[in-house]
């Protein structure tokens, strides 16, 4: 079965950095685009970043562009999100996602990022 396990979150001060990791299994990882999403209580999940197969292209939400970097390691079936200059507005549960059409339904447990002012 499809499994996505996020890790690397924590509680930091504004301006700090964090590196999130996502371990994927149960699907042909190398053939799928992967994304990071985030969600705060009571709100819909928000797309943050996307990386294409082989890492040939990347896209970011305007709110994180220039501060976050998404990357992937196909040999390890891992996706990463390097976050710099964190802001309180970045506080959320962060999830990785297998992209496809129609959308795939499996989500991991997420990893919490909390940024204090």
Tab-separated table of C-alpha atoms in Angstrom:
chain	number	residue	atom	x	y	z
A	1	UNK	CA	0.000	0.000	0.000
A	2	UNK	CA	0.989	3.627	-0.485
A	3	UNK	CA	2.801	5.054	2.520
A	4	UNK	CA	4.078	8.571	3.112
A	5	UNK	CA	5.982	9.343	6.308
A	6	UNK	CA	6.906	12.954	7.029
A	7	UNK	CA	9.518	14.015	9.570
A	8	UNK	CA	11.804	16.880	10.519
A	9	UNK	CA	9.333	19.383	11.926
A	10	UNK	CA	9.813	21.261	15.151
A	11	UNK	CA	9.376	24.487	17.078
A	12	UNK	CA	11.643	27.338	15.974
A	13	UNK	CA	11.999	31.103	16.080
A	14	UNK	CA	11.214	33.415	13.186
A	15	UNK	CA	14.150	33.524	10.807
A	16	UNK	CA	15.276	29.978	11.576
A	17	UNK	CA	15.552	27.049	9.172
A	18	UNK	CA	14.187	23.509	9.058
A	19	UNK	CA	14.551	20.589	6.662
A	20	UNK	CA	11.526	18.330	6.267
A	21	UNK	CA	11.774	14.791	4.908
A	22	UNK	CA	9.202	12.451	3.349
A	23	UNK	CA	9.800	8.719	2.969
A	24	UNK	CA	7.618	7.202	0.235
A	25	UNK	CA	6.757	3.583	-0.552
A	26	UNK	CA	4.097	1.454	-2.237
A	27	UNK	CA	4.073	3.173	-5.628
A	28	UNK	CA	6.467	3.815	-8.546
A	29	UNK	CA	8.031	6.862	-6.931
A	30	UNK	CA	10.348	7.607	-9.840
A	31	UNK	CA	7.388	8.154	-12.223
A	32	UNK	CA	5.399	10.620	-10.091
A	33	UNK	CA	5.555	14.317	-9.402
A	34	UNK	CA	5.655	15.006	-5.669
A	35	UNK	CA	4.424	17.978	-3.670
A	36	UNK	CA	4.410	19.465	-0.205
A	37	UNK	CA	1.194	20.802	1.326
A	38	UNK	CA	0.451	22.399	4.670
A	39	UNK	CA	-2.655	22.790	6.799
A	40	UNK	CA	-3.703	24.754	9.876
A	41	UNK	CA	-6.702	23.817	12.061
A	42	UNK	CA	-10.032	24.609	10.426
A	43	UNK	CA	-8.527	25.403	7.042
A	44	UNK	CA	-8.128	23.529	3.774
A	45	UNK	CA	-4.773	22.060	2.873
A	46	UNK	CA	-2.628	24.559	1.001
A	47	UNK	CA	-0.213	23.586	-1.756
A	48	UNK	CA	3.340	24.718	-1.018
A	49	UNK	CA	5.739	23.222	-3.572
A	50	UNK	CA	5.919	20.663	-6.373
A	51	UNK	CA	8.787	18.815	-8.014
A	52	UNK	CA	8.531	16.944	-11.301
A	53	UNK	CA	9.829	13.486	-12.147
A	54	UNK	CA	13.636	13.383	-12.002
A	55	UNK	CA	13.528	16.836	-10.409
A	56	UNK	CA	13.530	18.475	-13.830
A	57	UNK	CA	11.301	21.354	-12.716
A	58	UNK	CA	10.002	22.878	-9.496
A	59	UNK	CA	7.163	25.228	-8.582
A	60	UNK	CA	6.362	27.125	-5.403
A	61	UNK	CA	3.479	28.984	-3.863
A	62	UNK	CA	4.064	32.726	-3.848
A	63	UNK	CA	4.067	32.729	-0.059
A	64	UNK	CA	7.207	30.559	0.118
A	65	UNK	CA	8.994	31.361	-3.134
A	66	UNK	CA	12.590	32.354	-2.493
A	67	UNK	CA	12.594	30.834	0.999
A	68	UNK	CA	11.776	27.129	0.489
A	69	UNK	CA	13.461	24.553	-1.741
A	70	UNK	CA	11.931	21.200	-2.707
A	71	UNK	CA	14.164	18.321	-3.789
A	72	UNK	CA	13.990	14.556	-4.296
A	73	UNK	CA	16.226	11.493	-4.167
A	74	UNK	CA	14.776	8.763	-6.377
A	75	UNK	CA	17.286	6.143	-5.197
A	76	UNK	CA	16.124	6.629	-1.601
A	77	UNK	CA	12.479	7.387	-2.495
A	78	UNK	CA	12.675	10.584	-0.471
A	79	UNK	CA	11.316	14.107	-0.899
A	80	UNK	CA	12.703	17.055	1.045
A	81	UNK	CA	11.639	20.595	1.829
A	82	UNK	CA	14.399	22.939	2.943
A	83	UNK	CA	12.854	25.949	4.659
A	84	UNK	CA	14.723	29.183	5.389
A	85	UNK	CA	13.667	32.504	6.895
A	86	UNK	CA	10.680	30.896	8.565
A	87	UNK	CA	7.805	33.157	9.558
A	88	UNK	CA	4.953	32.681	12.057
A	89	UNK	CA	2.633	32.383	9.049
A	90	UNK	CA	4.485	29.183	8.087
A	91	UNK	CA	3.154	27.444	11.205
A	92	UNK	CA	1.209	24.383	10.023
A	93	UNK	CA	1.170	20.634	9.692
A	94	UNK	CA	3.216	19.769	6.617
A	95	UNK	CA	2.395	16.829	4.342
A	96	UNK	CA	3.982	15.332	1.252
A	97	UNK	CA	1.763	14.131	-1.583
A	98	UNK	CA	1.924	11.925	-4.660
A	99	UNK	CA	0.565	14.012	-7.535
A	100	UNK	CA	-1.772	12.599	-10.169
A	101	UNK	CA	-5.032	13.083	-12.025
A	102	UNK	CA	-7.475	12.280	-10.548
A	103	UNK	CA	-5.822	13.094	-7.212
A	104	UNK	CA	-4.564	10.231	-5.077
A	105	UNK	CA	-6.237	9.835	-1.711
A	106	UNK	CA	-3.413	8.746	0.585
A	107	UNK	CA	-1.935	11.200	3.089
A	108	UNK	CA	0.666	10.610	5.750
A	109	UNK	CA	0.462	11.788	9.349
A	110	UNK	CA	2.312	15.012	8.610
A	111	UNK	CA	5.010	16.790	10.582
A	112	UNK	CA	4.297	19.878	12.679
A	113	UNK	CA	6.159	23.133	12.112
A	114	UNK	CA	5.677	25.883	14.684
A	115	UNK	CA	7.336	29.269	14.220
A	116	UNK	CA	7.376	31.739	17.107
A	117	UNK	CA	7.667	35.474	16.461
